[in-house]
Amino acid sequence: MARADVAAERSASRATSSGSVTLSGVTRRFGDMVAVDGLDIDVADGEFLVLLGPSGCGKSTALRMIAGLDVPDEGTVAIGGVDVTDVLASDRDVAMVFQSYALYPHMTVRRNIEFPLRNRKVPRADRDSAVAEASRMLGLDDLLDRRPSQLSGGQRQRVALARAVVRQPAVFLMDEPLSNLDAKLRVQTRAELIELQRRLAVTTIYVTHDQVEAMTMGHRIAVMVAGVLQQVGPPGEVYDKPANVFVAGFIGNPPMNLLTASVPSSAVGKSDDVDPAALMVGPDRVMVPAALARAAVDATETEVVVGVRPENVRLATDEGLPVTVTLIESLGHERHLVCATADGQSVIVRVDPSVPQPHPGDPLCLAWNPEDVHLFSGADGRRLAP
Amino acid sequence: MTRDAVAPGSEHLPTARLRTHRGRRRRDAALAYLLVSPSLVIFTVFVAYPFGRNIWLGLYRTPPFPGLPRRYAAYEQYQQILTSPEFVASLRTTALFLLMTVPTGLALGLLLAVAAHQRLRGIAIYRTIFSSTVATSIAVASVIFFTLLNPQVGLLTWWLGREGQPSVLADPQWALVAVSGVTVWQNLGLSFILMSAGLQAVPDDLLEAASVDGAGPWSRLVNVTLPMLSPTLFFSAVVGGILSLQAFGQIDLLTEGGPLRKTNVLVYAMYDAVFRQNNEGKAAVLSVALFGLTLLLTLVQIRLLERRVTYER
Amino acid sequence: MNAEPTSASSEEPATGETALSETASTGTSTVRSRRRRNRTVARLRLAARYLVLTALAVVIFFPIYITVVNSLLQPEQIAARPPTLFPTDPDWSSYSTAWSQGHLGRYLMNSFVVTVLIVAGQVVTSVLAAYAFAFLDFPFRRTLFVFFLATMMIPFEVTFFTNQATIVSLGWYDSYLALTVPFLATGFGAFLIRQSFLALPPQLRDAAELDGAGHWRFLTRVAVPLARPGIAALALFSFFGAFNQYLWPLIVTRDERLRTVQIGLKYLRGSQIDQINVTFAGTILAALPLFVLLIVFQKQLVRGLTAGAVKG
């Protein structure tokens, strides 16, 4: 497609889906390392999507490719329905907030905010009104003549936001913008950011490794691990139905308990007549609902992973999975019991500090409701049921 | 700010062409060559070409009269000049000059730096005075001392009790010493600045730790400061050596290579060969020798850089 | 801060501390006298430090001082013994003589023109080349950079006579071109500025890219303003180098109208005894510009010189 055609098509499509972002099969390699592997994501116009993953999972690389600061080795990036895979960052109509804010230290706040407008030769009057509006929106009116070095961390962060907002871009990209703030300010700024995004209704792609940010901010969360997209969905869905053991183990604090259980060979493939207590953790039976047991057996695998969140585990005295308490962690408002199964797997239980506490070394039984159990494949970790 | 309003930053987008990374890589490369080209042209014409030509010139005998063809002599001319007593004497003079200027300069610079490295009222004035000779060019320094050593009215002549005798600069025994002295004085400011920078880099907590351990000022200087300063000392020695190898102005202004060629250092010998003896071939051989010596010192410096004569903290 | 690494204070090790610990076990009457003595000792030590510093300063500054003094004396006063160390009746006419009859004004002007051209040229070519090496990707970048570094290994003293021949064959002998063009670029400068550029946070480049700044705007609005300390260091370093040049102007100019001040000194040096105060005055005039720079820009100069020294 000729470049002029691209531009024409882009302008035509602006009206309908100006801020949508589509990644198709995007792959980026650095030498032998695959940073991003076949990434497919669709972000709707006006949506707030959080790219969540541990550090080094490729989420920042993905963001840079959407920004146009990096080019994929394979696959395409489209913004507003137009293929911009190879288009320069400056021509993409996207704005970015960096983790370090990347403010120009020698320019005043005003200069920083209007720099993108000056570069695009916006007339002075328009520039002034745009800067005034952006600075009012972010409460920077009194700081316009200061330099970044004279600002607090939170103020710098707001300047970085203002510099992005002032251009009225089709897409906001944010690379861990809250990680340099202290804990209290982070909570406050998080709320302000949500408010701002809902008000402007601009498509926002937000990269973070903080699951609390992800759960609270995004319309949807996209979880990446090792360059591969694991799951995309609303926060509740990602929490309630993690697509695989990676997502299950990453979301939630403390993370979901994942117990490797064996399926008795006699039961494999015989789903008609299944014993709900057929799965074994070490020498002990583990109770799962019949439907799950059937799914495990249907998968014709000899090993599955049983997942239960710490808050869903109950202490019992006689029935359930026998364990030994190894460690008790007190967080004030709650306590974590770290327990070991007979075959040495670790289970964390979240308990109320007001109830009588066991001691390390005490034997216990753990129980849970059938509907709280997640089942994953032992071979590739994908969710089997429900 | 509603989304329906025309975005001030993006209104050009629909009509402008979208520039691509592929296009930019080409443009970037072209721009890069454009940006380096001014430097590149200068370096080619005034560094690379003359350097190559000097090596080549050394292979040819310069004719006694201009206009006659050069005669190819292969390595014979290199061999002949580099083993000639004149070259050996010049090399010896250069080495002596180096030995008289570099260690003295370092020691005096260090002395000044240590003396000025304290918190006192008005220390900035002393620092300025100690670095003041940086502002004297070699010509200024040479003319000051040339006049002070004037056999009739020179103050130094009087103090040295040499009135009525030939100038120190005309004394074969003392000329090189005098030239070295002027050089040391002129380089003192630089030496002081380098040593001061080195001293300031010595971490205070290390010195405080030494004080707590009961080390007195002298012990701290010898056992902490000097070892921590060794990289600076080595570097300054190499830099000083390279600068001394290039000495010309003080020779030309103070002694013109004399008396009895006792101050005929390498660069002056080159100047003499080209502009007095009209022997480019000879000067070319000498220039290659000078380059070799400089390279030697530079390699020493690079070795030091690699090995980092520093102490892990 | 280590307050006493001087040789002066090293003579009496830590008198203060030992005296203090002794006071604890002595009577109150002696405490007072001890304290007074301590104060006296401290004052003496302070005086000793100033004495050493001043002695060193006098020795170092003496040649310059006596040059100033002599420039204000009559030739016969200069020759008088014992020498006059303080001018009671200063005569400033030697300066105007040096300025006009000695043509020092003209020479200084030439030096300034040449120096400013060289400094400007070096800063511009270095910034441009450094930008390419720091921010652009292009074939043979490494090779070219190594070539730039290699030029630092060949001192000008190795190539001066061949360069003189080049200047002659270009028809530039006796011209400002001859005095400036060979020095309009420097590998050291490109290296130094490249270091400054590389020290900038890489996110700034990314941010500028998203903000729609092309290379030129990024260079002029972001990179250069932020690399100012490095550029100032280079400018001062090359100012000193260019202003102090001796060998090169000596061999590419003969015309007195093009003579720089350093070469002017060579001719001033040979003046008659009855004009020796003019020689002294001329020397001071020639040194004055750099003294002013030294005092005004001491910090940047130190930075430039230390960076330059590492280059070798």
Tab-separated table of C-alpha atoms in Angstrom, chain A:
chain	number	residue	atom	x	y	z
A	1	MET	CA	0.000	0.000	0.000
A	2	ALA	CA	1.352	3.366	-0.943
A	3	ARG	CA	1.965	5.748	1.925
A	4	ALA	CA	-0.510	8.310	0.666
A	5	ASP	CA	-3.202	5.633	0.562
A	6	VAL	CA	-2.440	4.683	4.128
A	7	ALA	CA	-2.899	8.268	5.174
A	8	ALA	CA	-6.159	8.592	3.309
A	9	GLU	CA	-7.519	5.385	4.737
A	10	ARG	CA	-6.414	6.431	8.182
A	11	SER	CA	-8.226	9.728	7.992
A	12	ALA	CA	-11.339	8.026	6.720
A	13	SER	CA	-11.364	5.523	9.563
A	14	ARG	CA	-10.660	8.080	12.275
A	15	ALA	CA	-14.293	8.917	12.777
A	16	THR	CA	-15.351	5.406	13.662
A	17	SER	CA	-12.559	3.575	15.418
A	18	SER	CA	-9.876	6.217	15.787
A	19	GLY	CA	-8.375	4.855	18.988
A	20	SER	CA	-8.523	1.105	18.504
A	21	VAL	CA	-5.262	-0.792	18.662
A	22	THR	CA	-4.753	-4.193	17.082
A	23	LEU	CA	-1.667	-6.341	17.372
A	24	SER	CA	-1.542	-9.399	15.122
A	25	GLY	CA	1.172	-12.006	15.520
A	26	VAL	CA	3.656	-9.432	16.773
A	27	THR	CA	7.068	-10.939	17.438
A	28	ARG	CA	10.253	-9.219	18.505
A	29	ARG	CA	13.622	-10.899	18.975
A	30	PHE	CA	16.818	-9.553	20.476
A	31	GLY	CA	19.517	-11.919	19.318
A	32	ASP	CA	18.482	-15.372	20.473
A	33	MET	CA	15.989	-14.086	22.978
A	34	VAL	CA	12.357	-13.805	21.938
A	35	ALA	CA	11.077	-10.773	23.859
A	36	VAL	CA	7.569	-10.859	22.419
A	37	ASP	CA	6.215	-14.009	20.796
A	38	GLY	CA	3.245	-13.901	18.450
A	39	LEU	CA	1.250	-11.330	20.375
A	40	ASP	CA	-2.424	-10.904	19.381
A	41	ILE	CA	-4.411	-8.208	21.176
A	42	ASP	CA	-7.435	-6.130	20.221
A	43	VAL	CA	-8.007	-2.955	22.182
A	44	ALA	CA	-11.261	-1.144	21.568
A	45	ASP	CA	-11.555	2.615	21.204
A	46	GLY	CA	-11.736	4.212	24.635
A	47	GLU	CA	-10.768	1.047	26.455
A	48	PHE	CA	-8.299	0.909	29.365
A	49	LEU	CA	-6.169	-2.180	28.876
A	50	VAL	CA	-3.526	-3.184	31.387
A	51	LEU	CA	-0.545	-5.205	30.192
A	52	LEU	CA	0.449	-7.135	33.279
A	53	GLY	CA	3.430	-9.388	33.775
A	54	PRO	CA	6.618	-9.925	35.742
A	55	SER	CA	9.629	-7.790	34.805
A	56	GLY	CA	11.309	-8.934	31.629
A	57	CYS	CA	8.139	-10.550	30.263
A	58	GLY	CA	8.154	-8.395	27.135
A	59	LYS	CA	5.302	-6.058	28.081
A	60	SER	CA	7.460	-2.923	27.751
A	61	THR	CA	8.789	-4.132	24.412
A	62	ALA	CA	5.212	-4.635	23.263
A	63	LEU	CA	4.362	-1.099	24.386
A	64	ARG	CA	7.381	0.309	22.529
A	65	MET	CA	6.213	-1.383	19.352
A	66	ILE	CA	2.761	0.152	19.758
A	67	ALA	CA	4.436	3.520	20.347
A	68	GLY	CA	6.600	3.156	17.269
A	69	LEU	CA	9.851	3.269	19.195
A	70	ASP	CA	10.577	-0.268	18.103
A	71	VAL	CA	9.600	-2.292	15.055
A	72	PRO	CA	8.351	-5.906	15.233
A	73	ASP	CA	10.283	-8.598	13.405
A	74	GLU	CA	6.994	-10.229	12.478
A	75	GLY	CA	3.327	-9.310	12.663
A	76	THR	CA	1.479	-6.030	12.365
A	77	VAL	CA	0.401	-3.150	14.568
A	78	ALA	CA	-2.701	-1.217	13.608
A	79	ILE	CA	-4.050	1.937	15.182
A	80	GLY	CA	-7.498	3.120	14.227
A	81	GLY	CA	-7.675	0.300	11.725
A	82	VAL	CA	-4.600	1.488	9.843
A	83	ASP	CA	-1.463	-0.591	9.619
A	84	VAL	CA	1.235	1.474	11.326
A	85	THR	CA	3.720	-1.348	11.887
A	86	ASP	CA	6.575	0.592	10.301
A	87	VAL	CA	5.330	4.127	10.912
A	88	LEU	CA	7.454	6.452	13.043
A	89	ALA	CA	6.347	7.226	16.583
A	90	SER	CA	5.863	10.895	15.755
A	91	ASP	CA	3.317	10.057	13.067
A	92	ARG	CA	1.190	7.627	15.082
A	93	ASP	CA	-0.974	9.975	17.105
A	94	VAL	CA	-0.001	8.239	20.324
A	95	ALA	CA	1.377	9.798	23.516
A	96	MET	CA	3.411	8.048	26.156
A	97	VAL	CA	4.115	8.474	29.846
A	98	PHE	CA	7.438	6.990	30.843
A	99	GLN	CA	8.380	5.296	34.076
A	100	SER	CA	11.103	7.913	34.620
A	101	TYR	CA	8.718	10.597	33.254
A	102	ALA	CA	11.466	11.660	30.791
A	103	LEU	CA	10.817	15.347	31.356
A	104	TYR	CA	13.243	17.735	29.692
A	105	PRO	CA	15.242	18.935	32.711
A	106	HIS	CA	16.294	22.251	31.145
A	107	MET	CA	12.774	23.328	30.197
A	108	THR	CA	10.105	24.827	32.432
A	109	VAL	CA	6.901	22.911	33.028
A	110	ARG	CA	5.177	25.066	30.414
A	111	ARG	CA	7.894	24.368	27.850
A	112	ASN	CA	7.747	20.673	28.622
A	113	ILE	CA	4.013	20.530	28.085
A	114	GLU	CA	4.027	22.571	24.895
A	115	PHE	CA	7.090	20.870	23.380
A	116	PRO	CA	5.005	18.371	21.353
A	117	LEU	CA	2.826	21.217	20.076
A	118	ARG	CA	5.788	23.394	19.126
A	119	ASN	CA	7.314	20.498	17.207
A	120	ARG	CA	4.109	20.188	15.254
A	121	LYS	CA	4.059	23.921	14.539
A	122	VAL	CA	0.766	24.508	16.320
A	123	PRO	CA	-0.042	28.258	16.265
A	124	ARG	CA	0.722	30.099	19.437
A	125	ALA	CA	-2.885	30.867	20.447
A	126	ASP	CA	-3.980	27.235	20.141
A	127	ARG	CA	-0.864	26.181	21.965
A	128	ASP	CA	-1.510	28.498	24.887
A	129	SER	CA	-5.104	27.414	25.315
A	130	ALA	CA	-4.189	23.733	25.065
A	131	VAL	CA	-1.451	24.137	27.680
A	132	ALA	CA	-3.817	26.101	29.920
A	133	GLU	CA	-6.440	23.414	29.704
A	134	ALA	CA	-4.050	20.539	30.301
A	135	SER	CA	-2.416	22.253	33.246
A	136	ARG	CA	-5.770	23.107	34.787
A	137	MET	CA	-6.921	19.531	34.366
A	138	LEU	CA	-3.858	18.235	36.183
A	139	GLY	CA	-3.564	21.018	38.738
A	140	LEU	CA	-0.303	22.414	37.411
A	141	ASP	CA	-1.388	26.045	37.034
A	142	ASP	CA	0.941	27.350	39.725
A	143	LEU	CA	3.923	25.308	38.607
A	144	LEU	CA	4.192	26.341	34.952
A	145	ASP	CA	7.369	28.377	35.404
A	146	ARG	CA	9.240	25.821	37.494
A	147	ARG	CA	11.760	23.342	36.238
A	148	PRO	CA	11.354	19.598	36.781
A	149	SER	CA	14.124	19.627	39.395
A	150	GLN	CA	11.992	21.958	41.531
A	151	LEU	CA	9.032	19.563	41.545
A	152	SER	CA	8.078	16.620	43.737
A	153	GLY	CA	7.761	13.143	42.277
A	154	GLY	CA	3.997	13.385	42.098
A	155	GLN	CA	4.162	16.775	40.386
A	156	ARG	CA	6.627	15.479	37.806
A	157	GLN	CA	4.325	12.593	37.132
A	158	ARG	CA	1.482	15.031	36.494
A	159	VAL	CA	3.646	17.079	34.126
A	160	ALA	CA	4.412	13.921	32.183
A	161	LEU	CA	0.685	13.242	32.000
A	162	ALA	CA	-0.046	16.804	30.919
A	163	ARG	CA	2.531	16.506	28.155
A	164	ALA	CA	0.653	13.434	26.917
A	165	VAL	CA	-2.831	14.894	27.379
A	166	VAL	CA	-2.095	18.204	25.675
A	167	ARG	CA	-1.809	16.570	22.279
A	168	GLN	CA	-5.224	14.904	22.525
A	169	PRO	CA	-3.804	11.732	21.024
A	170	ALA	CA	-5.830	8.753	19.868
A	171	VAL	CA	-3.989	6.456	22.295
A	172	PHE	CA	-2.232	6.881	25.643
A	173	LEU	CA	0.626	4.549	26.401
A	174	MET	CA	1.852	4.334	29.975
A	175	ASP	CA	4.945	2.455	31.057
A	176	GLU	CA	4.726	1.835	34.809
A	177	PRO	CA	3.966	5.507	35.439
A	178	LEU	CA	3.301	5.041	39.157
A	179	SER	CA	6.268	2.877	40.106
A	180	ASN	CA	8.485	5.829	41.092
A	181	LEU	CA	5.937	7.202	43.570
A	182	ASP	CA	5.757	6.314	47.235
A	183	ALA	CA	3.007	3.947	48.339
A	184	LYS	CA	0.534	6.525	49.603
A	185	LEU	CA	0.843	8.823	46.592
A	186	ARG	CA	0.557	5.823	44.317
A	187	VAL	CA	-2.903	4.943	45.615
A	188	GLN	CA	-4.075	8.531	45.236
A	189	THR	CA	-2.617	8.987	41.757
A	190	ARG	CA	-4.081	5.660	40.695
A	191	ALA	CA	-7.559	6.939	41.457
A	192	GLU	CA	-6.868	10.216	39.635
A	193	LEU	CA	-5.593	8.354	36.588
A	194	ILE	CA	-8.707	6.186	36.451
A	195	GLU	CA	-10.863	9.277	36.723
A	196	LEU	CA	-8.908	11.050	33.987
A	197	GLN	CA	-9.119	8.114	31.625
A	198	ARG	CA	-12.848	7.651	32.138
A	199	ARG	CA	-13.392	11.373	31.542
A	200	LEU	CA	-11.289	11.660	28.386
A	201	ALA	CA	-12.329	8.212	27.158
A	202	VAL	CA	-9.057	7.855	25.289
A	203	THR	CA	-7.783	4.372	24.561
A	204	THR	CA	-5.119	3.635	27.160
A	205	ILE	CA	-2.593	0.843	27.259
A	206	TYR	CA	-0.984	0.646	30.640
A	207	VAL	CA	2.036	-1.513	31.428
A	208	THR	CA	2.642	-2.632	34.995
A	209	HIS	CA	3.947	-5.499	37.075
A	210	ASP	CA	1.662	-4.510	39.951
A	211	GLN	CA	-1.444	-6.701	40.018
A	212	VAL	CA	-3.279	-4.309	42.330
A	213	GLU	CA	-2.957	-1.563	39.700
A	214	ALA	CA	-4.078	-4.042	37.068
A	215	MET	CA	-7.112	-5.207	39.010
A	216	THR	CA	-8.265	-1.706	39.933
A	217	MET	CA	-7.546	0.256	36.769
A	218	GLY	CA	-8.135	-1.786	33.676
A	219	HIS	CA	-11.321	-2.556	31.823
A	220	ARG	CA	-9.393	-5.615	30.796
A	221	ILE	CA	-6.095	-7.167	31.814
A	222	ALA	CA	-3.694	-8.861	29.444
A	223	VAL	CA	-1.258	-11.107	31.273
A	224	MET	CA	2.103	-11.741	29.639
A	225	VAL	CA	4.718	-14.211	30.765
A	226	ALA	CA	8.006	-14.818	28.970
A	227	GLY	CA	6.941	-12.902	25.880
A	228	VAL	CA	3.723	-14.869	25.458
A	229	LEU	CA	0.222	-13.563	26.064
A	230	GLN	CA	-1.453	-15.879	28.585
A	231	GLN	CA	-4.914	-14.425	28.991
A	232	VAL	CA	-6.952	-11.339	28.204
A	233	GLY	CA	-10.089	-10.524	30.079
A	234	PRO	CA	-11.831	-8.324	32.624
A	235	PRO	CA	-10.123	-8.292	36.043
A	236	GLY	CA	-12.792	-10.508	37.632
A	237	GLU	CA	-12.502	-13.123	34.930
A	238	VAL	CA	-8.732	-13.233	35.101
A	239	TYR	CA	-8.964	-13.677	38.841
A	240	ASP	CA	-11.789	-16.166	38.903
A	241	LYS	CA	-10.872	-18.188	35.863
A	242	PRO	CA	-7.138	-17.982	35.267
A	243	ALA	CA	-6.380	-19.477	31.904
A	244	ASN	CA	-3.345	-21.386	33.089
A	245	VAL	CA	-1.019	-21.969	36.015
A	246	PHE	CA	1.125	-18.925	35.114
A	247	VAL	CA	-1.810	-16.547	35.431
A	248	ALA	CA	-3.109	-18.403	38.476
A	249	GLY	CA	0.269	-18.151	40.163
A	250	PHE	CA	0.766	-14.481	39.248
A	251	ILE	CA	-2.553	-12.959	40.246
A	252	GLY	CA	-3.624	-12.837	43.875
A	253	ASN	CA	-1.625	-12.177	46.991
A	254	PRO	CA	-0.511	-14.544	48.307
A	255	PRO	CA	-0.826	-16.421	44.974
A	256	MET	CA	-3.034	-19.396	44.357
A	257	ASN	CA	-1.831	-22.699	45.853
A	258	LEU	CA	-0.948	-25.074	43.053
A	259	LEU	CA	-0.711	-28.734	44.021
A	260	THR	CA	0.516	-31.381	41.635
A	261	ALA	CA	-1.794	-34.371	41.853
A	262	SER	CA	-1.625	-37.722	40.167
A	263	VAL	CA	-4.495	-39.401	38.392
A	264	PRO	CA	-4.620	-43.132	39.157
A	265	SER	CA	-3.845	-44.986	35.934
A	266	SER	CA	-6.824	-47.192	36.498
A	267	ALA	CA	-9.101	-44.184	36.210
A	268	VAL	CA	-7.638	-42.653	33.053
A	269	GLY	CA	-10.160	-42.546	30.230
A	270	LYS	CA	-13.026	-43.892	32.337
A	271	SER	CA	-15.093	-40.811	32.835
A	272	ASP	CA	-18.404	-42.594	33.175
A	273	ASP	CA	-17.676	-44.047	36.509
A	274	VAL	CA	-15.400	-41.620	38.263
A	275	ASP	CA	-14.521	-41.366	41.922
A	276	PRO	CA	-14.600	-37.722	43.107
A	277	ALA	CA	-11.708	-38.532	45.375
A	278	ALA	CA	-9.595	-40.163	42.776
A	279	LEU	CA	-6.749	-37.612	42.658
A	280	MET	CA	-3.743	-38.174	44.876
A	281	VAL	CA	-1.406	-35.615	46.371
A	282	GLY	CA	1.432	-37.796	47.466
A	283	PRO	CA	-0.112	-40.621	49.486
A	284	ASP	CA	-3.249	-38.617	50.249
A	285	ARG	CA	-6.478	-38.304	48.396
A	286	VAL	CA	-7.608	-34.853	47.465
A	287	MET	CA	-11.283	-34.081	47.125
A	288	VAL	CA	-12.414	-32.368	43.936
A	289	PRO	CA	-15.896	-32.084	42.454
A	290	ALA	CA	-16.954	-34.957	40.281
A	291	ALA	CA	-17.063	-32.763	37.185
A	292	LEU	CA	-13.452	-31.762	37.675
A	293	ALA	CA	-12.346	-35.260	38.379
A	294	ARG	CA	-14.066	-36.280	35.199
A	295	ALA	CA	-12.292	-33.521	33.267
A	296	ALA	CA	-8.957	-34.628	34.664
A	297	VAL	CA	-9.607	-38.154	33.644
A	298	ASP	CA	-10.826	-37.066	30.217
A	299	ALA	CA	-7.633	-35.186	29.614
A	300	THR	CA	-5.919	-38.533	29.679
A	301	GLU	CA	-3.117	-37.128	31.707
A	302	THR	CA	-1.530	-38.881	34.601
A	303	GLU	CA	-0.724	-35.638	36.392
A	304	VAL	CA	-2.858	-32.541	36.933
A	305	VAL	CA	-2.469	-29.346	38.949
A	306	VAL	CA	-5.093	-28.554	41.555
A	307	GLY	CA	-5.397	-24.868	42.392
A	308	VAL	CA	-7.004	-23.327	45.490
A	309	ARG	CA	-6.658	-19.702	46.610
A	310	PRO	CA	-5.304	-19.234	50.160
A	311	GLU	CA	-8.435	-17.376	51.207
A	312	ASN	CA	-10.583	-20.345	50.174
A	313	VAL	CA	-8.769	-22.907	52.305
A	314	ARG	CA	-10.385	-23.906	55.606
A	315	LEU	CA	-8.728	-25.448	58.609
A	316	ALA	CA	-10.333	-28.748	59.543
A	317	THR	CA	-9.459	-31.308	62.160
A	318	ASP	CA	-10.302	-34.692	60.716
A	319	GLU	CA	-11.438	-34.517	57.076
A	320	GLY	CA	-9.455	-33.068	54.143
A	321	LEU	CA	-5.842	-32.970	53.057
A	322	PRO	CA	-3.427	-33.722	55.917
A	323	VAL	CA	-0.541	-31.235	56.219
A	324	THR	CA	1.992	-30.000	58.752
A	325	VAL	CA	2.376	-26.317	59.685
A	326	THR	CA	5.889	-25.100	58.880
A	327	LEU	CA	5.695	-21.334	59.300
A	328	ILE	CA	3.297	-18.657	60.467
A	329	GLU	CA	3.518	-15.159	58.953
A	330	SER	CA	1.618	-12.388	60.666
A	331	LEU	CA	0.645	-9.322	58.636
A	332	GLY	CA	-1.456	-7.725	61.364
A	333	HIS	CA	-4.869	-7.879	59.781
A	334	GLU	CA	-4.365	-11.422	58.577
A	335	ARG	CA	-2.092	-14.411	59.015
A	336	HIS	CA	-0.579	-16.786	56.519
A	337	LEU	CA	0.009	-20.383	57.536
A	338	VAL	CA	2.602	-22.039	55.389
A	339	CYS	CA	1.955	-25.764	55.426
A	340	ALA	CA	3.576	-28.799	53.825
A	341	THR	CA	1.786	-31.824	52.380
A	342	ALA	CA	3.022	-35.338	52.985
A	343	ASP	CA	5.013	-35.218	49.734
A	344	GLY	CA	6.532	-31.834	50.586
A	345	GLN	CA	4.395	-29.458	48.499
A	346	SER	CA	3.697	-26.095	50.059
A	347	VAL	CA	0.203	-24.749	50.754
A	348	ILE	CA	-0.518	-21.280	52.060
A	349	VAL	CA	-3.650	-20.684	54.117
A	350	ARG	CA	-5.003	-17.239	54.885
A	351	VAL	CA	-6.545	-17.173	58.361
A	352	ASP	CA	-8.218	-14.637	60.577
A	353	PRO	CA	-5.853	-13.650	63.409
A	354	SER	CA	-8.703	-13.671	65.946
A	355	VAL	CA	-9.237	-17.433	65.883
A	356	PRO	CA	-6.949	-19.752	67.898
A	357	GLN	CA	-3.719	-20.346	66.007
A	358	PRO	CA	-1.848	-23.592	65.477
A	359	HIS	CA	1.911	-23.731	66.004
A	360	PRO	CA	4.671	-24.774	63.642
A	361	GLY	CA	4.878	-28.549	63.624
A	362	ASP	CA	1.163	-29.032	64.343
A	363	PRO	CA	-0.663	-31.465	62.077
A	364	LEU	CA	-3.736	-30.068	60.336
A	365	CYS	CA	-6.258	-30.963	57.724
A	366	LEU	CA	-7.146	-28.541	54.953
A	367	ALA	CA	-10.539	-28.418	53.289
A	368	TRP	CA	-12.237	-26.249	50.698
A	369	ASN	CA	-15.516	-25.886	48.897
A	370	PRO	CA	-15.767	-27.791	45.621
A	371	GLU	CA	-16.602	-24.669	43.623
A	372	ASP	CA	-13.315	-22.997	44.699
A	373	VAL	CA	-11.128	-25.593	43.048
A	374	HIS	CA	-9.314	-24.869	39.765
A	375	LEU	CA	-7.868	-27.658	37.664
A	376	PHE	CA	-4.955	-27.295	35.271
A	377	SER	CA	-3.132	-29.661	32.964
A	378	GLY	CA	0.000	-31.158	34.423
A	379	ALA	CA	1.648	-31.205	31.024
A	380	ASP	CA	1.236	-27.620	29.756
A	381	GLY	CA	-0.509	-25.858	32.640
A	382	ARG	CA	-3.613	-24.882	30.698
A	383	ARG	CA	-6.928	-24.712	32.505
A	384	LEU	CA	-8.909	-27.970	32.248
A	385	ALA	CA	-12.005	-27.064	34.216
A	386	PRO	CA	-14.376	-25.644	35.082
